[in-house]
XYZ file of C-alpha atoms in Angstrom:
681
model
C -15.088 34.671 25.125
C -13.879 35.213 21.620
C -15.746 38.484 21.015
C -16.051 39.770 24.591
C -13.032 42.057 24.525
C -14.027 43.339 21.119
C -17.487 44.309 22.364
C -16.039 45.875 25.496
C -13.658 47.954 23.393
C -16.525 49.223 21.253
C -18.477 50.094 24.371
C -15.641 52.125 25.896
C -15.004 53.971 22.655
C -18.682 54.848 22.157
C -19.330 55.973 25.719
C -22.425 53.763 25.877
C -23.332 51.168 28.413
C -24.127 47.492 28.316
C -26.340 45.712 30.804
C -27.612 42.157 30.680
C -29.865 40.655 33.299
C -32.243 37.749 33.493
C -35.561 39.469 34.188
C -37.651 36.304 34.186
C -37.165 32.781 32.932
C -38.981 33.411 29.653
C -36.835 36.305 28.367
C -33.249 37.514 28.458
C -33.098 41.189 29.458
C -30.990 43.308 27.041
C -30.388 47.030 27.596
C -28.592 48.789 24.747
C -26.952 52.176 24.648
C -24.688 52.716 21.654
C -23.123 49.286 21.956
C -23.726 45.547 21.341
C -24.195 42.504 23.506
C -23.450 38.816 23.120
C -26.577 36.674 23.239
C -25.159 33.791 25.228
C -28.590 32.676 26.441
C -29.265 30.103 27.651
C -30.823 29.240 24.300
C -33.393 26.551 23.686
C -32.167 23.784 21.380
C -33.934 20.980 19.534
C -32.953 18.601 16.742
C -35.249 18.102 13.781
C -37.059 20.590 11.561
C -40.425 22.318 11.791
C -41.081 25.781 10.386
C -43.573 26.405 13.208
C -40.577 26.649 15.514
C -39.788 30.067 14.028
C -42.969 31.601 15.447
C -42.738 33.701 18.639
C -45.720 32.001 20.226
C -44.286 28.513 20.026
C -43.842 26.796 23.385
C -40.199 25.676 23.635
C -40.242 25.009 27.383
C -39.620 21.302 26.762
C -36.494 21.939 24.678
C -32.918 21.403 25.858
C -31.211 24.473 27.287
C -27.844 25.327 25.692
C -25.656 28.068 27.136
C -23.523 29.710 24.448
C -21.014 31.179 26.873
C -17.607 29.682 25.989
C -16.136 27.959 29.060
C -12.854 29.451 30.341
C -9.792 28.110 28.570
C -11.682 26.607 25.643
C -10.013 26.643 22.234
C -10.691 25.476 18.708
C -9.199 21.937 18.587
C -8.227 22.449 14.942
C -6.959 26.024 14.853
C -6.225 26.576 18.521
C -8.126 29.901 18.636
C -9.653 30.908 21.987
C -13.310 31.683 22.732
C -14.450 28.533 20.992
C -17.694 26.798 21.946
C -18.051 23.042 21.298
C -20.905 22.087 19.001
C -23.913 19.912 19.660
C -22.055 16.637 18.909
C -20.038 17.331 22.068
C -23.043 18.421 24.111
C -25.266 15.372 24.203
C -26.085 14.925 20.507
C -23.146 12.831 19.288
C -23.419 11.567 15.742
C -26.351 13.797 14.827
C -26.330 15.740 11.550
C -29.022 17.508 9.613
C -31.465 20.158 10.877
C -31.593 21.637 14.377
C -33.069 24.845 15.848
C -31.923 27.430 18.395
C -34.489 29.748 19.994
C -34.050 32.707 22.356
C -36.585 35.264 23.608
C -35.109 38.596 24.736
C -36.507 41.809 26.157
C -34.748 44.819 24.595
C -34.583 48.276 26.166
C -32.749 51.478 25.327
C -32.361 50.974 21.587
C -32.847 54.254 19.728
C -31.341 53.232 16.384
C -32.012 50.292 14.020
C -30.752 46.953 15.320
C -28.724 44.248 13.641
C -27.778 40.707 14.546
C -24.245 39.495 13.879
C -23.982 35.763 13.386
C -20.967 33.732 14.579
C -17.975 33.443 12.296
C -17.785 29.759 13.184
C -20.915 27.704 12.555
C -21.745 24.284 11.116
C -22.816 24.577 8.359
C -25.726 26.650 6.979
C -28.395 28.667 8.747
C -31.520 30.805 8.423
C -32.329 33.547 10.923
C -35.898 34.389 11.962
C -37.021 37.253 14.179
C -40.595 37.040 15.446
C -41.363 34.540 12.690
C -39.933 36.699 9.886
C -36.832 35.543 8.039
C -34.181 38.281 8.117
C -31.196 36.451 6.672
C -29.658 33.238 5.466
C -26.222 31.805 4.867
C -26.212 28.913 2.422
C -28.804 27.839 -0.102
C -31.936 26.165 1.264
C -34.018 24.528 -1.476
C -36.542 21.717 -1.746
C -33.761 19.517 -3.116
C -31.415 20.071 -0.202
C -29.000 22.535 1.345
C -25.800 23.958 -0.107
C -23.433 25.060 2.641
C -20.432 27.373 2.407
C -17.519 28.004 4.688
C -18.778 30.420 7.323
C -18.144 34.097 6.511
C -18.773 37.215 8.615
C -22.476 37.991 8.285
C -24.890 40.424 9.967
C -28.592 40.969 9.322
C -30.763 43.991 10.103
C -33.829 43.494 12.247
C -37.135 44.898 10.974
C -37.217 48.698 11.582
C -40.148 48.419 13.994
C -38.262 46.066 16.303
C -36.178 48.271 18.598
C -37.532 47.383 22.025
C -39.724 44.917 23.842
C -39.905 41.158 23.566
C -38.201 39.685 20.517
C -37.940 35.990 19.642
C -34.884 34.947 17.656
C -34.967 31.519 15.993
C -31.996 30.058 14.115
C -32.548 27.133 11.785
C -29.248 25.219 11.456
C -28.208 22.475 9.061
C -25.012 20.409 9.299
C -23.565 18.113 6.646
C -23.016 14.489 7.682
C -19.331 14.759 6.730
C -18.547 17.816 8.872
C -17.747 15.790 12.050
C -14.765 14.299 10.164
C -13.197 17.743 9.924
C -13.931 18.704 13.542
C -14.379 16.374 16.507
C -17.000 18.621 18.208
C -18.931 19.913 15.216
C -22.539 21.031 15.116
C -24.349 24.365 15.163
C -23.048 27.578 16.711
C -19.495 27.788 18.072
C -19.899 31.393 19.265
C -22.864 33.384 20.563
C -24.649 35.751 18.161
C -24.258 39.485 18.893
C -27.139 41.973 18.952
C -26.536 45.698 18.721
C -27.030 48.925 16.860
C -26.320 48.661 13.164
C -23.267 50.928 13.355
C -21.688 48.891 16.151
C -22.417 45.615 14.380
C -20.970 47.014 11.130
C -17.753 47.856 12.999
C -17.563 44.316 14.330
C -18.087 42.870 10.840
C -15.176 44.946 9.556
C -13.012 43.628 12.366
C -14.178 40.082 11.620
C -13.078 40.456 8.012
C -9.759 41.740 9.309
C -9.511 38.567 11.411
C -10.221 36.477 8.312
C -7.485 38.309 6.420
C -5.042 37.712 9.263
C -6.140 34.073 9.515
C -5.726 33.081 5.880
C -3.939 36.110 4.442
C -0.670 34.211 4.438
C -2.251 32.154 1.679
C -1.712 35.063 -0.720
C 2.015 35.033 0.050
C 2.042 31.274 -0.431
C 0.238 31.732 -3.779
C 2.952 34.142 -4.903
C 5.725 31.723 -3.921
C 3.869 28.856 -5.616
C 3.490 30.814 -8.855
C 7.194 31.667 -8.836
C 8.062 28.004 -8.214
C 5.719 26.957 -11.042
C 7.342 29.415 -13.449
C 10.826 28.224 -12.469
C 9.901 24.533 -12.844
C 8.224 25.026 -16.243
C 11.105 27.181 -17.471
C 13.670 24.581 -16.464
C 11.640 21.814 -18.111
C 11.339 23.886 -21.296
C 15.115 24.298 -21.330
C 15.850 20.667 -20.463
C 13.081 18.274 -21.544
C 15.116 15.240 -20.530
C 14.953 16.083 -16.800
C 11.421 14.907 -15.923
C 11.802 15.975 -12.281
C 11.143 19.555 -13.444
C 7.781 18.490 -14.926
C 6.682 16.608 -11.804
C 7.589 19.566 -9.588
C 5.491 21.783 -11.856
C 2.545 19.389 -11.383
C 3.003 19.393 -7.583
C 3.117 23.181 -7.576
C 0.082 23.475 -9.853
C -2.018 21.199 -7.625
C -0.932 23.079 -4.490
C -1.677 26.392 -6.196
C -5.168 25.154 -7.092
C -5.842 24.006 -3.523
C -4.730 27.380 -2.156
C -6.944 29.205 -4.625
C -9.940 27.123 -3.518
C -9.171 27.776 0.161
C -8.943 31.537 -0.420
C -12.159 31.571 -2.461
C -13.974 29.597 0.234
C -12.749 31.934 2.998
C -13.517 35.193 1.184
C -16.466 34.367 -1.072
C -19.508 32.128 -1.366
C -18.630 31.070 -4.918
C -17.798 27.457 -4.069
C -20.011 25.333 -1.882
C -18.630 23.577 1.159
C -19.284 20.076 -0.209
C -17.669 20.687 -3.638
C -14.647 22.304 -2.005
C -14.313 19.384 0.436
C -14.636 16.861 -2.401
C -12.061 18.675 -4.533
C -9.537 19.153 -1.737
C -10.028 16.037 0.409
C -11.103 13.450 -2.163
C -9.016 14.471 -5.180
C -6.265 17.029 -4.707
C -4.876 15.859 -1.344
C -4.273 12.215 -2.399
C -2.993 13.288 -5.829
C -0.639 15.873 -4.324
C 0.918 13.305 -1.984
C 1.384 10.934 -4.928
C 2.963 13.671 -7.048
C 5.438 14.501 -4.280
C 6.504 10.836 -4.085
C 6.951 10.648 -7.867
C 8.819 13.947 -7.996
C 11.385 12.672 -5.525
C 11.508 9.367 -7.423
C 12.501 11.222 -10.592
C 14.774 13.562 -8.661
C 16.756 10.693 -7.144
C 16.508 8.713 -10.421
C 15.383 5.593 -8.585
C 15.359 2.327 -10.493
C 12.088 0.770 -11.674
C 10.221 4.065 -11.819
C 7.359 2.293 -13.612
C 6.760 0.102 -10.561
C 6.817 3.183 -8.335
C 4.142 4.741 -10.561
C 1.900 1.703 -10.187
C 2.294 1.586 -6.405
C 1.750 5.322 -5.935
C -1.304 5.624 -8.169
C -2.793 2.462 -6.690
C -2.579 3.915 -3.175
C -3.795 7.322 -4.406
C -6.840 5.693 -6.004
C -7.681 3.726 -2.843
C -7.233 6.832 -0.664
C -9.379 8.991 -2.958
C -12.172 6.424 -3.239
C -12.124 5.664 0.479
C -12.269 9.353 1.386
C -15.187 9.836 -1.024
C -17.109 7.155 0.870
C -16.905 9.343 3.979
C -18.223 12.433 2.212
C -21.685 13.370 0.960
C -23.673 12.266 -0.895
C -22.470 8.706 -0.162
C -21.844 8.897 3.562
C -24.978 8.605 5.666
C -27.106 7.618 2.691
C -25.315 4.831 0.811
C -22.542 4.199 3.340
C -23.792 3.611 6.906
C -22.477 5.936 9.590
C -20.929 3.120 11.634
C -18.741 2.187 8.634
C -16.487 5.101 9.631
C -15.167 2.948 12.475
C -13.442 0.772 9.885
C -12.862 3.207 7.019
C -11.080 5.910 9.021
C -8.252 3.696 10.392
C -7.960 1.909 7.021
C -7.521 5.208 5.158
C -5.000 6.346 7.766
C -2.949 3.209 7.002
C -3.176 3.896 3.248
C -2.086 7.500 3.706
C 0.808 6.443 5.924
C 1.776 3.877 3.265
C 2.275 6.775 0.853
C 4.479 8.426 3.478
C 6.437 5.183 3.787
C 6.945 5.187 0.002
C 8.172 8.775 0.178
C 10.771 7.933 2.810
C 11.767 4.765 0.942
C 12.455 6.900 -2.129
C 14.487 9.294 0.043
C 16.453 6.354 1.475
C 17.210 5.079 -2.035
C 18.315 8.569 -3.033
C 20.673 8.874 -0.079
C 22.056 5.379 -0.743
C 22.658 6.078 -4.440
C 23.615 9.754 -4.467
C 25.215 10.127 -1.043
C 25.865 13.863 -0.532
C 23.106 15.079 -2.860
C 20.661 12.722 -1.164
C 21.469 14.079 2.284
C 21.181 17.596 0.898
C 17.636 16.850 -0.270
C 16.514 15.199 2.986
C 15.311 18.446 4.708
C 13.147 19.237 1.683
C 11.685 15.699 1.787
C 10.855 16.058 5.493
C 9.234 19.456 4.958
C 7.178 18.076 2.054
C 5.954 15.257 4.304
C 5.044 17.674 7.124
C 3.053 19.849 4.710
C 0.944 16.857 3.576
C 0.207 15.325 6.974
C -1.247 18.180 9.040
C -4.295 16.223 10.236
C -2.141 13.304 11.375
C 0.146 15.669 13.290
C -2.858 17.131 15.117
C -3.882 13.598 16.110
C -0.631 13.286 18.069
C -1.106 16.800 19.527
C 1.530 18.562 17.447
C 0.585 22.277 17.133
C -0.039 23.117 13.477
C -1.143 26.758 13.836
C 0.628 29.761 15.353
C 0.462 33.534 15.173
C 3.164 35.724 13.655
C 2.866 39.528 13.567
C -0.874 39.209 13.987
C -1.268 36.721 11.133
C -2.387 33.144 11.663
C 0.301 30.917 10.158
C -0.134 27.242 9.353
C 2.706 24.786 9.845
C 1.658 23.278 6.522
C 2.024 26.646 4.790
C 5.489 27.221 6.223
C 6.563 23.669 5.366
C 5.273 23.993 1.808
C 7.040 27.312 1.203
C 10.332 26.148 2.716
C 10.273 22.820 0.860
C 9.559 24.551 -2.455
C 12.299 27.077 -1.740
C 14.830 24.316 -1.065
C 13.659 22.277 -4.060
C 13.850 25.313 -6.365
C 17.421 25.999 -5.234
C 18.321 22.331 -5.765
C 16.679 22.289 -9.198
C 18.536 25.419 -10.245
C 21.787 23.893 -9.001
C 21.165 20.679 -10.927
C 20.191 22.652 -14.038
C 23.415 24.671 -13.944
C 25.476 21.498 -13.533
C 23.557 19.909 -16.406
C 24.141 22.935 -18.606
C 27.866 22.810 -17.888
C 27.970 19.100 -18.749
C 26.001 19.691 -21.947
C 28.270 22.539 -22.937
C 31.300 20.342 -22.383
C 29.628 17.547 -24.356
C 28.784 19.906 -27.229
C 32.389 21.091 -27.309
C 33.677 17.515 -27.439
C 31.234 16.648 -30.228
C 32.202 19.743 -32.179
C 35.854 18.824 -31.884
C 35.106 15.255 -32.987
C 33.150 16.589 -35.971
C 36.091 18.713 -36.973
C 38.364 15.670 -36.724
C 35.957 13.555 -38.758
C 35.531 16.233 -41.402
C 39.278 16.150 -41.881
C 39.383 12.333 -42.022
C 36.328 11.698 -44.229
C 36.763 13.392 -47.605
C 34.044 15.859 -48.546
C 35.527 15.904 -52.077
C 36.909 12.720 -53.594
C 40.042 12.822 -55.744
C 39.728 12.382 -59.517
C 40.928 8.929 -60.585
C 41.726 8.202 -64.205
C 39.284 5.693 -65.751
C 36.872 5.770 -62.775
C 33.685 7.686 -62.013
C 33.157 7.718 -58.224
C 30.088 8.892 -56.286
C 30.017 8.956 -52.465
C 27.044 9.647 -50.200
C 27.523 9.822 -46.439
C 24.636 10.553 -44.017
C 25.508 10.077 -40.322
C 22.631 9.232 -37.959
C 24.088 11.240 -35.082
C 26.333 14.205 -34.490
C 29.396 12.034 -35.103
C 29.169 9.076 -37.473
C 30.572 5.573 -37.146
C 30.813 4.756 -40.868
C 33.912 5.750 -42.791
C 35.419 5.596 -46.256
C 38.710 6.516 -47.860
C 39.762 6.962 -51.501
C 43.554 6.941 -51.685
C 45.288 7.188 -55.080
C 48.440 5.102 -55.543
C 51.674 7.033 -55.237
C 53.675 5.271 -57.959
C 51.033 3.953 -60.362
C 47.506 4.664 -61.566
C 45.852 2.413 -59.000
C 43.514 3.510 -56.229
C 42.798 2.078 -52.762
C 39.140 2.329 -51.690
C 38.107 1.570 -48.114
C 34.609 1.432 -46.547
C 33.847 0.387 -42.990
C 31.621 0.610 -39.935
C 32.873 0.710 -36.351
C 30.888 -0.735 -33.461
C 28.878 1.722 -31.380
C 27.583 5.164 -32.204
C 28.181 8.760 -31.391
C 31.365 10.273 -30.035
C 33.017 6.988 -29.076
C 32.455 5.569 -32.555
C 33.815 8.779 -34.093
C 37.013 8.439 -32.114
C 37.446 4.854 -33.345
C 36.937 6.050 -36.913
C 39.741 8.572 -36.397
C 41.981 5.791 -35.069
C 41.261 3.448 -37.990
C 41.556 6.098 -40.731
C 44.819 7.318 -39.249
C 46.167 3.752 -39.171
C 45.104 3.169 -42.796
C 46.806 6.319 -44.032
C 49.929 5.412 -42.108
C 49.983 1.816 -43.412
C 49.339 2.727 -47.045
C 52.568 4.699 -47.146
C 54.453 1.421 -46.821
C 52.152 -1.123 -48.440
C 48.967 -0.613 -50.479
C 47.969 -4.275 -50.459
C 44.411 -4.577 -49.010
C 45.083 -7.822 -47.109
C 48.289 -6.530 -45.543
C 46.556 -3.358 -44.375
C 43.640 -5.373 -42.897
C 46.037 -7.603 -40.986
C 47.875 -4.574 -39.582
C 44.597 -2.937 -38.578
C 43.355 -6.125 -36.937
C 46.485 -6.455 -34.818
C 46.271 -2.837 -33.675
C 42.563 -3.040 -32.774
C 43.008 -6.332 -30.923
C 45.386 -4.555 -28.569
C 42.538 -2.227 -27.602
C 39.517 -3.535 -25.696
C 36.053 -3.214 -27.230
C 37.416 -1.707 -30.454
C 36.087 -3.573 -33.473
C 34.948 -2.611 -36.959
C 33.845 -4.134 -40.235
C 35.979 -3.105 -43.172
C 36.022 -3.786 -46.903
C 39.164 -2.772 -48.770
C 39.823 -3.005 -52.498
C 42.631 -1.961 -54.797
C 41.722 -1.130 -58.423
C 44.582 -1.146 -60.921
C 44.650 0.982 -64.053
C 43.652 -2.009 -66.214
C 40.561 -2.696 -64.076
C 41.973 -5.605 -62.048
C 40.606 -5.568 -58.519
C 41.932 -7.182 -55.368
C 39.361 -7.151 -52.566
C 39.789 -8.134 -48.888
C 36.869 -8.159 -46.471
C 36.618 -8.137 -42.673
C 32.949 -8.775 -41.909
C 31.526 -6.028 -44.127
C 28.633 -6.313 -46.578
C 29.744 -7.723 -49.954
C 29.793 -5.275 -52.868
C 27.244 -5.272 -55.680
C 28.631 -5.639 -59.217
C 26.248 -4.368 -61.899
C 23.325 -4.681 -59.472
C 24.138 -8.206 -58.251
C 25.580 -9.108 -54.875
C 29.002 -10.654 -55.271
C 29.436 -14.051 -53.594
C 32.030 -13.754 -50.902
C 33.194 -15.793 -47.967
C 32.194 -14.427 -44.561
C 34.641 -13.231 -41.911
C 34.902 -11.776 -38.438
C 35.273 -7.990 -38.070
C 38.561 -6.340 -37.236
C 39.638 -6.335 -33.597
C 37.904 -9.583 -32.590
C 40.572 -12.290 -33.003
C 44.246 -11.533 -33.477
C 45.704 -13.371 -36.465
C 42.312 -13.929 -38.046
C 42.336 -14.788 -41.756
C 40.347 -12.512 -44.038
C 38.944 -13.674 -47.401
C 40.420 -12.223 -50.588
C 38.961 -12.227 -54.076
C 40.129 -11.027 -57.499
C 38.010 -9.852 -60.403
C 38.159 -7.571 -63.425
C 36.153 -4.337 -63.495
C 35.312 -3.978 -67.195
C 34.483 -0.761 -69.001
C 31.018 0.574 -67.918
C 30.852 -1.921 -65.035
C 29.435 -0.502 -61.805
C 30.498 -1.463 -58.307
C 28.251 -0.405 -55.400
C 29.631 -0.435 -51.845
C 27.413 0.348 -48.833
C 27.118 0.083 -45.055
C 24.445 -1.853 -43.189
C 22.604 1.427 -42.454
C 20.823 0.932 -45.812
C 19.364 -2.501 -45.080
C 18.657 -1.678 -41.399
C 16.596 1.434 -42.126
C 13.259 0.966 -40.354
C 9.882 2.676 -40.715
C 7.388 3.580 -37.978
C 5.764 0.136 -38.223
C 9.039 -1.648 -37.498
C 9.471 -2.836 -41.102
C 13.076 -3.025 -42.355
C 14.240 -1.580 -45.668
C 15.924 -4.945 -46.243
C 18.021 -6.526 -48.948
C 15.061 -7.223 -51.219
C 14.447 -3.509 -51.682
C 18.180 -3.015 -52.290
C 18.075 -5.690 -55.008
C 15.008 -4.075 -56.588
C 16.587 -0.618 -56.621
C 19.897 -1.884 -58.016
C 18.146 -3.762 -60.810
C 18.119 -0.490 -62.742
C 20.712 2.272 -63.071
C 20.754 4.279 -59.860
C 22.992 6.857 -58.243
C 24.506 6.642 -54.776
C 22.398 9.615 -53.667
C 19.130 7.979 -54.804
C 19.820 4.833 -52.795
C 20.881 6.793 -49.691
C 17.865 9.128 -49.846
C 15.471 6.187 -50.278
C 16.808 4.496 -47.128
C 16.852 7.734 -45.155
C 13.273 8.604 -46.087
C 12.194 5.055 -45.197
C 13.467 5.578 -41.638
C 17.148 6.047 -40.814
C 18.351 4.108 -37.784
C 22.112 4.013 -38.406
C 24.755 5.817 -40.429
C 24.220 5.546 -44.185
C 27.208 5.214 -46.528
C 27.062 4.462 -50.268
C 29.940 4.448 -52.789
C 29.268 3.937 -56.496
C 32.324 3.150 -58.646
C 31.990 2.953 -62.412
C 34.728 2.073 -64.919
C 34.464 4.943 -67.387
C 36.512 6.665 -70.058
C 35.468 9.990 -68.585
C 36.593 10.246 -64.958
C 34.163 12.003 -62.618
C 33.760 12.379 -58.868
C 30.549 13.245 -56.982
C 30.857 13.407 -53.205
C 28.323 14.409 -50.557
C 28.736 14.358 -46.814
C 25.564 15.457 -45.049
C 26.278 17.538 -41.938
C 24.384 16.817 -38.747
C 24.001 19.639 -36.258
C 24.799 18.909 -32.639
C 21.832 18.669 -30.281
C 21.189 21.579 -27.981
């Protein structure tokens, strides 16, 4: 018996004596010294509800007898604890839920002090206690609208002061929820005998019962601490690296698990949350969602392909599992959903839940296949996560899920959760450190490329006699792909002006810019002819794979004569009008390609506007392009290079923006602006 040794210990310590004998069939003989006695009966039991059954004079001789002495070797099928008594569903009343009554008449002798009755710590689900027709206590809320049950807590109730000896009739009005049998295969009523004794002895037992509760679920506080630490780590890592969504999904898993643990602890230590709401929250909502979150976390961790499809499959199964479980819980089950429907719903929901497990292991398989060593490293954490979510299924195949450690009841699910989170946290920290090292290396490479580009792209243009030159350069990323050069002639008053745009963006494009600018500066030392330089550049880029660029090159002589060669770049605008020019392939596409050449005279006060396609391709939040019509409208009046660049950037910059404005003027002037872009952190 679960409490027998406890009562015996109290008896030996108090020096009292305990004697129980059956004096006659109508009453159980109880003799009390300074101790307590288990009221194992036999009790009278009857299903249904009638308040007249609380009265001492009621004739219960036709009721079923129910002995509350736990058979030897019995144990709680869920927790494995000894001294457990099967409920009424296992004792001839299978499938019954609702109200039922226990009655016992006893004959008390030898009680000098006030008496108290300690109720079992394990009962389904709510009860009211009557002594000689007078209610002395209740656990749960009994109203005209129904009953609100709570997880059973240690409770004792004092008997009326005048009841210390003689015949006493104890009646217990029980109520069990229709969903309780799903959590325990032998649910119903009392799973331990009540204990009658002096108030001081009963109070000592209650204290020990609370100590048992603390040892039974006290590990939950340690788990809460570990969960909070894991949550802080996951949120911190996500705050530092928003691109790694696995951190966010782990935080959600941890938050849900933390909430479930908090509910379990509240239910086991307080009567703040009713049994039905706690079951609905944990079984119907949090359990399916938590399994789904674990699957998605590992999906993001392993970076599986088609993550959107995985989302749809996971949330579809989670929805079916949640809705199906709700059908087997009050208020639907037994009222809207017939009881026999459980024969079909239970195996169906088991298949759905196992389908989520299959998805989890499929994700793990994909991770191992794609990431090899890192996938195998994560496999123990995946297995532990699965074990923590499938405790009920493990019990179905007789796998022990509860054990005792240093006097504390430990759940296999608790251990699995803590170990899996520990492993995952270590793995996340390891991945974060590797990511930080890669980002630091990337930032260093970008910084070096920026330094190279700053040297190659002039922040201050040279002063050229007879020309007023404005340049505006606004890269879209840390390293730009547009470029320009203004190179004065070495032996005359001419100037070579180059604008271009390499394919690609970012660091790779910046390196191609460095290659092209270096080649231009090298070629111009031997020949300043635009067409010759384009041909040399084209040959060099064709020797390199995937290295192409548009380029417009013009040479302006001192008298205003211009020779222009173009390799796929936008034509220039002369005095606000686009110059007609034959099209051409970019550099680096076809070796030996012919590039169009044109000659014209740049007269005094004429303006030549050169730009990259980043102006026309600027795009707002509605997907509307800046376009050539807006360029034509803006160039129809006098405008600076900065005004055109700012207008496109404010419209919605998508690519590098480069604008050069060249005016034939008697007063030479240069205005140059290169907008710096800070590297991402």
